[in-house]
């Protein structure tokens, strides 16, 4: 593949060429959000988040030049890369038919691109890996370990009431295909009750049906808000299950078959050719001529052709939709009935679109116990283990998920393998000498509590961290020899004492810095006094509110999307996680003008707006403004301090 310049890449390379500082380049690149590099100067005039840069360009010749270079780089080749899923099949002579070069992974990569395959007479398959399959297999393995049950997901009933109830709540994080903000909103509107509903929903959320504005008519027909429009009585048997909406390839084939009298094989050739602009006029000519012969009116022909033309080849065949719906249902079933094992698989194989810290928040929401890092038992996987707290407190879950050592930033693969291979350890010195971690890795493990089990019961985490820093300050590490006792008095086992444990806020800050996730407590909790005073509500409360209720919500920004809209105007969708679930906010032009400078780069947000109901369980926010939560917190703390002084 030819990898070409897009907005951010063009800005970064242009900035480097012009000698801008890394900070300047980062600041500009972070605000280049979802627009073509060739329209950079135009974006400066209309994008509120670029307003400051637009002002600076007037006086800074180098920034002006940056914009020019960025625009000229747009879509020029930057480097060659391997197609993500294209595999060429052939016999032993294949390497004689195509020039090759090694890919980044060392695989033989054809120097022909995908468009050369057919003219060269070669067979290319797109082989996509679906990490959800690995996730589910992992969950099944952990279920067998904890229950002794040998589970075959292909044999589970496809009409499980609890599973569909779980899906209809729209709490679908981690569930295959239906966890994105758009799919969660569609799930709230759709309210699937059977397997075929999932097939239809997944197929609806595709460019063809969306371009043809088919989602609203389908939902209106399904919920009885409007009578299905089949256009012509001949099409009712074809479109009855989808309430008059063309969703599947099969619909296109059967419409062509019924209205023109062609065979289904011929209809499939016509469908595939619809995406070719050069062939489309010929297909339209054929369609109109044949349908007139069969007595259809001009109005019917015009409407049906408009649907077929908009659909093109961008939909799914029904079998494809069902094949996607199967892991959707199976992953939802696992999340419903075995949330601990399922989340262990999700955290290990990372199949979704969200950061792991959000999955950790989802685990807390579901009551899944997360067991801390421990160099004596943690491995390279998230394992399901007995929960030690269950013995003394039966209200605690019987099993929990043991965190993986892979989350410790900066630890090498070699270090991780050595730590796991040498388990268990009897003491801090034993770990230090046998596992031989780097000084930085040792301190990071101590800071996140992974060495707590190696200290005596009276020692605090603060004591462990101080002892590790003492060991790290030595000029040489001890060398482990199993046949010779250690006589170096500098390595006596006595730990320092009297060092306090970190506060919960300090602990969360350390976890975010080292693990990139808030394990001990949700990030938002440290701001709770201010949020409660402001009247901020949780995501879980939104479902109980009426439309147009004015609210304040807060959370960690986990997704920002600016999909193409039929109107051509930019709409920004922001998803926030507050520990009770995800809330979705929509920013139109006026709201963007007020706060777009923080929408794309700020991690913690407070958003004001009015609720908008989008189904039985679907509620989103029509945003009016947004603020940086940390900035408001600093102001609030300062104000409180002044009030205390005054009193």
Coordinates of C-alpha atoms in Angstrom, one line a residue:
X1 CA 0.0 0.0 0.0
X2 CA 1.1 3.6 -0.6
X3 CA 0.6 5.3 2.8
X4 CA 0.0 9.0 2.0
X5 CA 0.0 12.2 3.9
X6 CA -3.1 13.2 5.9
X7 CA -3.7 16.2 8.1
X8 CA -1.7 15.5 11.2
X9 CA 1.2 13.6 9.5
X10 CA 1.6 16.5 7.0
X11 CA 1.6 19.0 9.9
X12 CA 4.2 17.1 11.9
X13 CA 6.6 16.6 9.0
X14 CA 6.2 20.2 7.8
X15 CA 6.8 21.5 11.3
X16 CA 10.0 19.4 11.6
X17 CA 11.2 20.6 8.3
X18 CA 10.7 24.2 9.3
X19 CA 12.4 23.8 12.7
X20 CA 9.4 24.3 14.9
X21 CA 9.7 23.0 18.5
X22 CA 8.1 19.7 19.4
X23 CA 5.7 21.6 21.7
X24 CA 4.6 23.9 18.9
X25 CA 4.1 21.0 16.5
X26 CA 2.1 19.0 19.1
X27 CA -0.2 21.9 19.8
X28 CA -1.0 22.5 16.2
X29 CA -1.3 18.8 15.3
X30 CA -3.7 18.1 18.1
X31 CA -6.2 20.6 16.7
X32 CA -6.0 19.2 13.2
X33 CA -9.1 17.1 13.6
X34 CA -10.7 15.1 10.8
X35 CA -10.2 17.4 7.8
X36 CA -8.1 17.1 4.7
X37 CA -4.6 18.6 4.8
X38 CA -5.4 20.3 1.5
X39 CA -8.1 22.4 3.2
X40 CA -6.0 23.5 6.1
X41 CA -6.2 27.2 5.3
X42 CA -10.0 27.0 4.8
X43 CA -10.3 25.2 8.1
X44 CA -8.5 28.0 9.8
X45 CA -11.3 30.3 8.8
X46 CA -14.2 28.1 10.0
X47 CA -12.9 25.8 12.8
X48 CA -13.2 27.5 16.2
X49 CA -10.4 25.4 17.7
X50 CA -8.0 26.9 15.2
X51 CA -8.9 30.5 15.8
X52 CA -5.8 31.2 17.9
X53 CA -3.5 29.8 15.2
X54 CA -5.4 31.8 12.5
X55 CA -4.6 35.0 14.4
X56 CA -0.9 34.0 14.9
X57 CA -0.4 33.3 11.2
X58 CA -0.9 37.0 10.4
X59 CA 2.3 37.8 12.1
X60 CA 4.3 34.6 11.9
X61 CA 5.8 33.8 8.5
X62 CA 6.9 30.4 9.5
X63 CA 3.4 29.3 10.6
X64 CA 2.1 30.7 7.3
X65 CA 4.6 28.6 5.4
X66 CA 3.6 25.6 7.5
X67 CA 0.1 25.8 6.3
X68 CA 1.2 26.1 2.6
X69 CA 3.5 23.0 2.9
X70 CA 0.9 21.0 4.7
X71 CA -1.7 21.6 2.0
X72 CA 0.8 20.7 -0.8
X73 CA 1.7 17.4 1.0
X74 CA -1.9 16.2 1.1
X75 CA -2.2 12.7 -0.3
X76 CA 1.4 12.6 -1.6
X77 CA 3.1 9.2 -0.8
X78 CA 4.9 9.1 2.5
X79 CA 6.0 5.5 2.7
X80 CA 5.1 2.0 1.6
X81 CA 3.3 -0.3 4.0
X82 CA 1.8 -3.8 3.9
X83 CA -1.9 -4.1 3.2
X84 CA -3.6 -5.0 6.6
X85 CA -5.4 -8.0 5.4
X86 CA -4.6 -8.8 1.7
X87 CA -3.2 -12.3 1.2
X88 CA -2.1 -13.5 -2.3
X89 CA -2.7 -17.2 -3.0
X90 CA -0.7 -19.2 -5.6
X91 CA 1.4 -22.3 -6.1
X92 CA 5.1 -22.7 -5.8
X93 CA 5.8 -20.4 -8.7
X94 CA 4.1 -17.4 -7.0
X95 CA 7.4 -15.8 -6.1
X96 CA 8.4 -16.0 -9.8
X97 CA 5.3 -14.0 -10.7
X98 CA 5.6 -11.0 -8.3
X99 CA 8.6 -8.9 -7.2
X100 CA 8.7 -8.9 -3.4
X101 CA 10.3 -7.0 -0.5
X102 CA 10.3 -7.7 3.2
X103 CA 7.6 -6.0 5.2
X104 CA 8.2 -4.4 8.6
X105 CA 7.5 -7.8 10.2
X106 CA 9.8 -9.6 7.7
X107 CA 7.0 -11.1 5.6
X108 CA 7.4 -11.4 1.8
X109 CA 5.4 -8.4 0.6
X110 CA 4.3 -8.2 -3.1
X111 CA 5.4 -4.9 -4.8
X112 CA 2.1 -5.0 -6.7
X113 CA -0.7 -3.1 -5.0
X114 CA -4.3 -4.4 -4.6
X115 CA -5.5 -2.9 -7.8
X116 CA -2.8 -4.8 -9.8
X117 CA -4.1 -8.2 -8.6
X118 CA -6.9 -8.8 -11.2
X119 CA -4.9 -7.5 -14.2
X120 CA -2.0 -9.8 -13.2
X121 CA -4.3 -12.8 -12.9
X122 CA -3.6 -13.3 -9.2
X123 CA -6.0 -14.3 -6.5
X124 CA -6.2 -12.0 -3.4
X125 CA -8.2 -12.7 -0.3
X126 CA -8.9 -10.3 2.5
X127 CA -8.2 -12.2 5.7
X128 CA -9.2 -10.2 8.7
X129 CA -8.3 -11.1 12.2
X130 CA -11.1 -10.7 14.7
X131 CA -9.7 -10.3 18.2
X132 CA -13.1 -10.9 19.8
X133 CA -12.7 -14.6 18.7
X134 CA -9.6 -14.8 20.8
X135 CA -11.3 -13.0 23.7
X136 CA -14.2 -15.4 23.7
X137 CA -11.9 -18.5 23.5
X138 CA -10.0 -17.1 26.4
X139 CA -13.2 -16.5 28.5
X140 CA -14.3 -20.1 27.7
X141 CA -10.9 -21.3 29.0
X142 CA -11.2 -19.3 32.2
X143 CA -14.8 -20.6 32.7
X144 CA -13.5 -24.1 32.5
X145 CA -10.8 -23.3 35.0
X146 CA -13.3 -21.8 37.6
X147 CA -16.3 -24.0 37.1
X148 CA -15.1 -27.2 35.4
X149 CA -17.6 -26.6 32.7
X150 CA -16.6 -27.3 29.1
X151 CA -18.6 -24.6 27.3
X152 CA -19.3 -24.7 23.5
X153 CA -20.5 -21.2 22.5
X154 CA -21.9 -22.6 19.2
X155 CA -24.4 -24.6 21.3
X156 CA -25.9 -21.8 23.5
X157 CA -29.5 -20.9 22.8
X158 CA -29.9 -17.9 20.6
X159 CA -33.0 -16.6 22.4
X160 CA -31.7 -16.0 25.9
X161 CA -33.9 -13.5 27.6
X162 CA -31.3 -12.1 30.0
X163 CA -28.8 -11.6 27.1
X164 CA -31.3 -9.5 25.1
X165 CA -32.3 -7.6 28.3
X166 CA -28.6 -6.7 28.8
X167 CA -28.2 -5.5 25.2
X168 CA -31.3 -3.4 25.5
X169 CA -29.9 -1.4 28.4
X170 CA -27.3 -0.1 25.9
X171 CA -24.5 -0.9 28.4
X172 CA -22.7 -2.7 25.6
X173 CA -19.1 -1.8 26.2
X174 CA -16.9 -4.7 25.2
X175 CA -19.6 -6.4 23.1
X176 CA -18.6 -7.0 19.5
X177 CA -19.9 -4.5 16.9
X178 CA -22.4 -2.7 19.1
X179 CA -20.1 -0.8 21.6
X180 CA -19.4 2.4 19.6
X181 CA -21.4 5.5 20.5
X182 CA -23.4 5.4 17.3
X183 CA -24.3 1.7 17.7
X184 CA -25.2 2.2 21.4
X185 CA -27.6 5.0 20.4
X186 CA -29.0 2.8 17.6
X187 CA -29.4 -0.1 20.2
X188 CA -31.4 2.2 22.5
X189 CA -33.7 3.1 19.6
X190 CA -33.9 -0.4 18.1
X191 CA -34.4 -2.5 21.3
X192 CA -33.5 -5.9 19.8
X193 CA -35.4 -8.9 21.0
X194 CA -34.2 -11.7 18.8
X195 CA -31.1 -12.8 16.8
X196 CA -32.4 -11.6 13.5
X197 CA -32.7 -8.1 15.0
X198 CA -29.0 -8.1 15.6
X199 CA -28.3 -9.1 12.0
X200 CA -30.5 -6.2 10.8
X201 CA -29.0 -3.7 13.2
X202 CA -25.4 -4.5 12.3
X203 CA -26.3 -4.3 8.6
X204 CA -28.2 -1.0 9.0
X205 CA -25.1 0.6 10.5
X206 CA -23.3 0.6 7.1
X207 CA -22.6 3.4 4.5
X208 CA -25.2 2.2 2.0
X209 CA -28.3 2.1 4.3
X210 CA -27.1 5.2 6.1
X211 CA -26.5 7.1 2.9
X212 CA -30.0 6.2 1.8
X213 CA -31.5 7.4 5.1
X214 CA -33.0 4.0 5.8
X215 CA -32.5 3.8 9.6
X216 CA -35.4 6.1 10.5
X217 CA -38.0 4.5 8.2
X218 CA -37.0 1.1 9.5
X219 CA -37.3 2.1 13.2
X220 CA -40.6 3.9 12.6
X221 CA -42.0 0.8 10.9
X222 CA -40.7 -1.5 13.6
X223 CA -42.2 0.5 16.5
X224 CA -45.5 1.2 14.7
X225 CA -44.9 5.0 14.3
X226 CA -45.5 4.8 10.6
X227 CA -46.9 2.3 8.2
X228 CA -44.2 0.5 6.2
X229 CA -43.9 1.8 2.6
X230 CA -43.2 -1.0 0.2
X231 CA -43.4 1.3 -2.8
X232 CA -45.1 -1.4 -4.8
X233 CA -47.1 -4.5 -3.9
X234 CA -44.6 -6.7 -5.8
X235 CA -41.9 -5.7 -3.3
X236 CA -43.8 -6.4 -0.1
X237 CA -42.8 -10.1 0.2
X238 CA -39.1 -9.0 -0.3
X239 CA -39.1 -6.2 2.3
X240 CA -41.6 -7.3 4.8
X241 CA -39.1 -8.3 7.5
X242 CA -37.4 -4.9 7.3
X243 CA -40.5 -2.8 7.1
X244 CA -40.0 -1.7 3.5
X245 CA -36.3 -0.8 3.9
X246 CA -33.6 -2.1 1.6
X247 CA -30.8 -3.4 3.9
X248 CA -29.3 -6.6 2.4
X249 CA -27.7 -7.5 -0.9
X250 CA -30.4 -10.1 -1.2
X251 CA -33.0 -7.3 -1.3
X252 CA -31.2 -5.6 -4.2
X253 CA -31.0 -9.0 -6.1
X254 CA -34.6 -9.9 -5.6
X255 CA -35.8 -6.4 -6.5
X256 CA -33.8 -6.5 -9.7
X257 CA -35.1 -10.0 -10.4
X258 CA -38.8 -9.2 -9.8
X259 CA -38.8 -5.8 -11.5
X260 CA -36.7 -6.6 -14.6
X261 CA -37.2 -10.4 -14.9
X262 CA -33.4 -11.0 -15.0
X263 CA -31.9 -14.1 -13.2
X264 CA -30.5 -13.8 -9.7
X265 CA -27.0 -14.4 -11.1
X266 CA -27.4 -11.5 -13.6
X267 CA -28.9 -9.4 -10.7
X268 CA -25.7 -10.0 -8.6
X269 CA -23.5 -8.8 -11.5
X270 CA -25.6 -5.6 -11.8
X271 CA -25.4 -5.0 -8.0
X272 CA -21.6 -5.3 -8.0
X273 CA -21.4 -2.9 -10.9
X274 CA -23.4 -0.3 -9.2
X275 CA -20.3 1.0 -7.4
X276 CA -18.6 1.7 -10.7
X277 CA -19.5 5.2 -11.9
X278 CA -18.7 4.3 -15.5
X279 CA -21.1 1.3 -15.5
X280 CA -23.9 2.9 -13.5
X281 CA -25.5 4.8 -16.5
X282 CA -25.7 1.5 -18.5
X283 CA -27.3 -0.3 -15.5
X284 CA -29.8 2.6 -15.1
X285 CA -30.7 2.4 -18.8
X286 CA -31.2 -1.4 -18.6
X287 CA -33.3 -1.1 -15.4
X288 CA -35.6 1.6 -16.7
X289 CA -36.1 -0.1 -20.1
X290 CA -37.0 -3.5 -18.5
X291 CA -39.2 -2.1 -15.8
X292 CA -41.2 -0.1 -18.3
X293 CA -41.7 -3.3 -20.3
X294 CA -43.1 -5.0 -17.2
X295 CA -45.7 -2.2 -16.6
X296 CA -44.2 -0.3 -13.6
X297 CA -45.1 3.4 -13.4
X298 CA -42.5 6.1 -13.8
X299 CA -42.9 7.2 -10.1
X300 CA -42.2 3.7 -8.9
X301 CA -39.2 3.3 -11.2
X302 CA -37.7 6.6 -10.1
X303 CA -38.1 5.8 -6.4
X304 CA -36.7 2.3 -6.6
X305 CA -33.8 3.4 -8.8
X306 CA -32.9 6.1 -6.3
X307 CA -32.7 3.5 -3.5
X308 CA -30.6 1.1 -5.6
X309 CA -28.3 3.8 -6.7
X310 CA -27.7 5.1 -3.2
X311 CA -27.3 1.6 -1.8
X312 CA -24.6 0.6 -4.3
X313 CA -22.4 -2.2 -3.0
X314 CA -22.0 -0.8 0.5
X315 CA -24.4 -3.0 2.3
X316 CA -24.0 -6.5 3.7
X317 CA -25.4 -9.8 2.3
X318 CA -27.6 -11.2 5.0
X319 CA -25.3 -14.1 5.7
X320 CA -22.4 -11.7 6.3
X321 CA -24.6 -9.7 8.7
X322 CA -25.6 -12.9 10.5
X323 CA -21.9 -14.0 10.7
X324 CA -21.2 -10.7 12.5
X325 CA -24.3 -11.0 14.7
X326 CA -23.1 -14.4 16.0
X327 CA -20.0 -13.1 17.9
X328 CA -22.1 -10.1 18.9
X329 CA -24.7 -12.3 20.6
X330 CA -22.0 -14.7 22.0
X331 CA -20.0 -11.9 23.5
X332 CA -23.2 -10.3 25.0
X333 CA -24.1 -13.8 26.4
X334 CA -20.7 -14.1 28.1
X335 CA -20.9 -10.6 29.5
X336 CA -24.3 -11.3 30.9
X337 CA -23.6 -14.7 32.5
X338 CA -19.8 -14.7 33.0
X339 CA -18.8 -11.1 33.3
X340 CA -15.5 -11.8 35.2
X341 CA -14.2 -14.3 32.7
X342 CA -15.4 -12.2 29.8
X343 CA -13.7 -9.0 31.0
X344 CA -10.5 -11.0 31.7
X345 CA -10.6 -12.0 28.0
X346 CA -11.3 -8.4 26.9
X347 CA -8.5 -7.0 29.0
X348 CA -6.0 -9.6 27.7
X349 CA -6.8 -9.5 24.0
X350 CA -8.0 -5.8 23.7
X351 CA -10.5 -6.3 20.9
X352 CA -12.6 -3.1 21.2
X353 CA -12.3 0.6 20.5
X354 CA -11.9 1.9 24.0
X355 CA -8.9 2.2 26.4
X356 CA -8.4 -0.4 29.1
X357 CA -9.1 2.1 31.8
X358 CA -12.7 2.3 30.6
X359 CA -13.0 -1.5 30.8
X360 CA -11.7 -1.2 34.4
X361 CA -14.5 1.2 35.1
X362 CA -16.9 -1.2 33.5
X363 CA -15.6 -4.0 35.8
X364 CA -16.3 -1.8 38.8
X365 CA -19.8 -1.0 37.5
X366 CA -20.5 -4.7 37.1
X367 CA -19.2 -5.6 40.6
X368 CA -16.3 -7.6 39.1
X369 CA -13.4 -7.8 41.6
X370 CA -10.0 -6.6 40.2
X371 CA -7.1 -8.2 42.1
X372 CA -4.0 -6.0 42.3
X373 CA -0.7 -6.5 40.7
X374 CA 1.6 -9.0 42.5
X375 CA 5.0 -10.2 41.3
X376 CA 4.3 -13.5 42.9
X377 CA 1.2 -14.4 40.9
X378 CA 0.7 -11.8 38.1
X379 CA 1.6 -12.9 34.6
X380 CA 1.4 -11.6 31.0
X381 CA -2.4 -12.3 31.0
X382 CA -5.4 -11.2 33.1
X383 CA -6.2 -14.4 34.9
X384 CA -9.3 -15.3 36.8
X385 CA -8.3 -16.3 40.4
X386 CA -10.1 -17.0 43.7
X387 CA -10.7 -13.8 45.5
X388 CA -8.9 -13.9 48.9
X389 CA -11.5 -11.5 50.4
X390 CA -14.3 -13.9 49.8
X391 CA -13.1 -16.2 52.6
X392 CA -13.8 -13.6 55.3
X393 CA -16.6 -11.8 53.5
X394 CA -19.1 -13.9 51.6
X395 CA -20.7 -10.8 50.1
X396 CA -17.4 -10.5 48.1
X397 CA -17.4 -12.3 44.7
X398 CA -15.8 -15.7 44.8
X399 CA -13.4 -14.9 41.9
X400 CA -11.6 -11.8 40.6
X401 CA -9.4 -10.8 37.8
X402 CA -5.7 -10.6 38.5
X403 CA -4.0 -7.7 36.8
X404 CA -1.4 -8.4 34.2
X405 CA 2.2 -7.2 34.4
X406 CA 2.0 -6.1 30.8
X407 CA 0.3 -2.9 32.0
X408 CA 3.5 -1.6 33.7
X409 CA 4.8 1.0 31.3
X410 CA 8.5 0.6 30.3
X411 CA 8.9 -3.0 31.4
X412 CA 10.7 -5.0 28.7
X413 CA 9.4 -8.4 27.4
X414 CA 12.6 -10.0 28.7
X415 CA 12.0 -8.6 32.2
X416 CA 8.4 -9.7 32.3
X417 CA 9.3 -13.3 31.2
X418 CA 12.1 -13.5 33.8
X419 CA 9.8 -12.3 36.6
X420 CA 7.1 -14.9 35.7
X421 CA 9.7 -17.7 35.2
X422 CA 11.3 -17.1 38.7
X423 CA 8.0 -17.0 40.7
X424 CA 7.4 -17.2 43.6
X425 CA 9.6 -15.0 45.6
X426 CA 10.2 -15.1 49.4
X427 CA 11.3 -11.6 49.9
X428 CA 12.1 -8.3 48.3
X429 CA 15.8 -9.2 48.2
X430 CA 14.9 -12.6 46.7
X431 CA 13.0 -10.8 43.9
X432 CA 15.7 -8.2 43.4
X433 CA 18.4 -10.8 43.0
X434 CA 16.6 -13.5 41.0
X435 CA 14.3 -11.5 38.7
X436 CA 17.0 -8.9 38.0
X437 CA 14.6 -6.1 37.0
X438 CA 15.9 -2.7 36.0
X439 CA 16.0 0.0 38.6
X440 CA 13.2 1.9 36.9
X441 CA 11.0 -1.2 36.7
X442 CA 11.6 -2.1 40.3
X443 CA 10.5 1.3 41.5
X444 CA 7.4 1.3 39.3
X445 CA 6.4 -2.1 40.6
X446 CA 6.8 -0.8 44.1
X447 CA 4.8 2.3 43.5
X448 CA 1.8 0.4 42.1
X449 CA 1.9 -2.2 44.9
X450 CA 3.2 -5.2 43.0
X451 CA 5.8 -5.7 45.7
X452 CA 3.5 -5.4 48.7
X453 CA 3.2 -9.2 49.2
X454 CA 7.0 -9.4 49.7
X455 CA 6.9 -7.2 52.8
X456 CA 5.9 -8.1 56.3
X457 CA 2.4 -7.4 57.5
X458 CA 3.5 -4.3 59.5
X459 CA 5.2 -2.6 56.6
X460 CA 3.5 0.0 54.5
X461 CA 3.7 0.6 50.8
X462 CA 5.7 3.7 51.6
X463 CA 8.2 1.5 53.5
X464 CA 8.6 -0.8 50.4
X465 CA 9.1 2.2 48.1
X466 CA 11.8 3.6 50.4
X467 CA 13.6 0.3 50.6
X468 CA 13.5 -0.1 46.8
X469 CA 15.0 3.3 46.4
X470 CA 17.8 2.3 48.8
X471 CA 18.5 -0.8 46.8
X472 CA 18.5 1.2 43.6
X473 CA 21.0 3.6 45.0
X474 CA 23.6 0.9 45.4
X475 CA 26.4 0.8 42.8
X476 CA 26.0 -2.9 42.0
X477 CA 23.1 -5.3 42.2
X478 CA 23.6 -8.6 44.1
X479 CA 24.3 -11.7 42.0
X480 CA 22.2 -14.7 42.9
X481 CA 24.0 -17.9 43.5
X482 CA 21.8 -20.8 44.7
X483 CA 24.8 -22.6 46.2
X484 CA 26.2 -19.7 48.2
X485 CA 24.5 -17.7 50.9
X486 CA 24.3 -14.0 50.5
X487 CA 26.7 -12.2 52.8
X488 CA 26.4 -8.7 51.7
X489 CA 25.2 -6.8 54.8
X490 CA 23.9 -4.0 52.6
X491 CA 21.1 -6.3 51.6
X492 CA 19.7 -7.1 55.0
X493 CA 15.9 -7.9 54.9
X494 CA 15.0 -5.2 57.5
X495 CA 12.6 -2.8 55.9
X496 CA 12.4 0.9 56.9
X497 CA 9.4 1.7 59.0
X498 CA 7.2 4.7 59.6
X499 CA 6.7 5.8 56.0
X500 CA 3.0 6.5 55.3
X501 CA 0.9 4.8 52.7
X502 CA 0.0 7.1 49.7
X503 CA -3.4 8.8 49.8
X504 CA -6.0 7.4 47.5
X505 CA -5.5 10.5 45.2
X506 CA -1.8 9.9 45.1
X507 CA -2.3 6.2 44.4
X508 CA -4.6 6.9 41.5
X509 CA -2.2 9.5 40.1
X510 CA 0.6 6.9 40.2
X511 CA -1.6 4.3 38.6
X512 CA -2.5 6.6 35.7
X513 CA 1.2 7.5 35.2
X514 CA 2.5 3.9 35.3
X515 CA -0.5 1.7 34.3
X516 CA -2.5 4.3 32.2
X517 CA -5.6 3.2 34.2
X518 CA -7.3 4.1 37.5
X519 CA -7.5 0.8 39.3
X520 CA -8.0 1.9 43.0
X521 CA -10.8 4.4 42.3
X522 CA -12.3 6.1 39.3
X523 CA -10.6 9.3 38.3
X524 CA -13.7 11.4 38.8
X525 CA -14.0 10.5 42.5
X526 CA -11.4 12.9 43.7
X527 CA -13.5 15.8 42.3
X528 CA -16.7 14.5 43.9
X529 CA -17.1 17.4 46.5
X530 CA -17.2 20.0 43.7
X531 CA -19.3 17.9 41.4
X532 CA -21.9 17.3 44.1
X533 CA -22.0 21.0 44.9
X534 CA -22.5 21.8 41.2
X535 CA -25.4 19.3 40.9
X536 CA -23.6 17.1 38.3
X537 CA -25.6 13.9 37.6
X538 CA -24.2 10.5 36.7
X539 CA -24.6 8.8 33.4
X540 CA -26.8 6.1 35.0
X541 CA -29.3 8.7 36.0
X542 CA -29.9 10.0 32.5
X543 CA -32.2 7.2 31.5
X544 CA -34.7 8.3 34.1
X545 CA -35.0 11.9 32.8
X546 CA -37.5 13.4 30.4
X547 CA -36.4 15.1 27.2
X548 CA -35.2 18.7 27.3
X549 CA -34.1 18.4 31.0
X550 CA -31.2 20.7 31.6
X551 CA -28.3 18.8 33.2
X552 CA -24.6 18.9 34.0
X553 CA -22.5 15.8 33.4
X554 CA -18.8 15.1 33.9
X555 CA -16.4 12.4 33.0
X556 CA -13.3 11.2 31.2
X557 CA -13.4 11.7 27.5
X558 CA -13.2 8.3 25.9
X559 CA -14.4 9.0 22.3
X560 CA -14.7 12.0 20.0
X561 CA -16.2 11.6 16.6
X562 CA -17.0 13.9 13.7
X563 CA -18.7 11.6 11.1
X564 CA -19.8 13.0 7.8
X565 CA -23.3 14.4 8.0
X566 CA -26.0 14.7 5.3
X567 CA -26.2 18.4 5.9
X568 CA -22.4 18.9 5.2
X569 CA -22.0 20.7 8.6
X570 CA -19.6 19.4 11.2
X571 CA -21.2 17.8 14.3
X572 CA -19.0 16.7 17.2
X573 CA -20.0 13.6 19.3
X574 CA -18.3 13.3 22.6
X575 CA -18.5 10.3 25.0
X576 CA -17.7 10.6 28.7
X577 CA -17.1 7.9 31.2
X578 CA -18.0 8.7 34.9
X579 CA -17.8 5.2 36.4
X580 CA -21.5 4.5 36.2
X581 CA -21.5 4.2 32.4
X582 CA -21.0 6.3 29.3
X583 CA -22.9 9.4 28.3
X584 CA -23.0 10.8 24.7
X585 CA -23.1 14.5 23.9
X586 CA -23.7 16.2 20.6
X587 CA -22.2 19.5 19.8
X588 CA -23.6 21.6 16.9
X589 CA -22.2 24.8 15.5
X590 CA -23.1 27.2 18.3
X591 CA -21.9 24.9 21.1
X592 CA -18.6 24.3 19.1
X593 CA -18.0 28.0 18.9
X594 CA -18.2 28.2 22.7
X595 CA -15.9 25.3 23.6
X596 CA -14.2 23.6 20.6
X597 CA -10.8 24.6 21.9
X598 CA -11.2 22.0 24.7
X599 CA -13.3 19.3 23.0
X600 CA -10.4 17.5 21.2
X601 CA -7.5 17.8 23.7
X602 CA -9.0 17.9 27.2
X603 CA -9.3 14.6 29.1
X604 CA -11.6 15.6 31.9
X605 CA -14.7 17.5 31.0
X606 CA -17.9 19.0 32.4
X607 CA -20.7 19.4 29.8
X608 CA -24.0 21.3 30.1
X609 CA -26.9 20.6 27.9
X610 CA -30.4 19.2 27.5
X611 CA -31.4 15.6 27.4
X612 CA -32.7 14.1 24.2
X613 CA -34.4 10.8 24.3
X614 CA -33.6 8.5 21.4
X615 CA -35.5 5.3 22.5
X616 CA -36.7 3.4 25.5
X617 CA -33.3 3.3 27.1
X618 CA -31.5 5.7 24.7
X619 CA -30.7 9.2 26.1
X620 CA -28.1 11.6 24.8
X621 CA -27.2 15.2 25.5
X622 CA -27.7 18.2 23.2
X623 CA -24.6 20.0 24.4
X624 CA -24.6 23.7 25.0
X625 CA -21.1 24.2 26.6
X626 CA -18.2 22.4 28.0
X627 CA -15.4 23.2 30.5
X628 CA -12.0 21.7 31.5
X629 CA -12.8 19.9 34.8
X630 CA -9.3 20.4 36.2
X631 CA -9.5 24.2 35.6
X632 CA -12.8 24.4 37.4
X633 CA -11.4 22.3 40.2
X634 CA -8.4 24.6 40.7
X635 CA -10.8 27.6 40.9
X636 CA -13.1 25.8 43.3
X637 CA -10.2 24.7 45.6
X638 CA -8.8 28.3 45.6
X639 CA -12.3 29.7 46.4
X640 CA -12.7 27.3 49.3
X641 CA -9.3 28.1 50.7
X642 CA -10.2 31.8 50.6
X643 CA -13.5 31.1 52.3
X644 CA -11.8 29.2 55.1
X645 CA -9.3 32.0 55.6
X646 CA -12.1 34.6 55.7
X647 CA -14.0 32.6 58.4

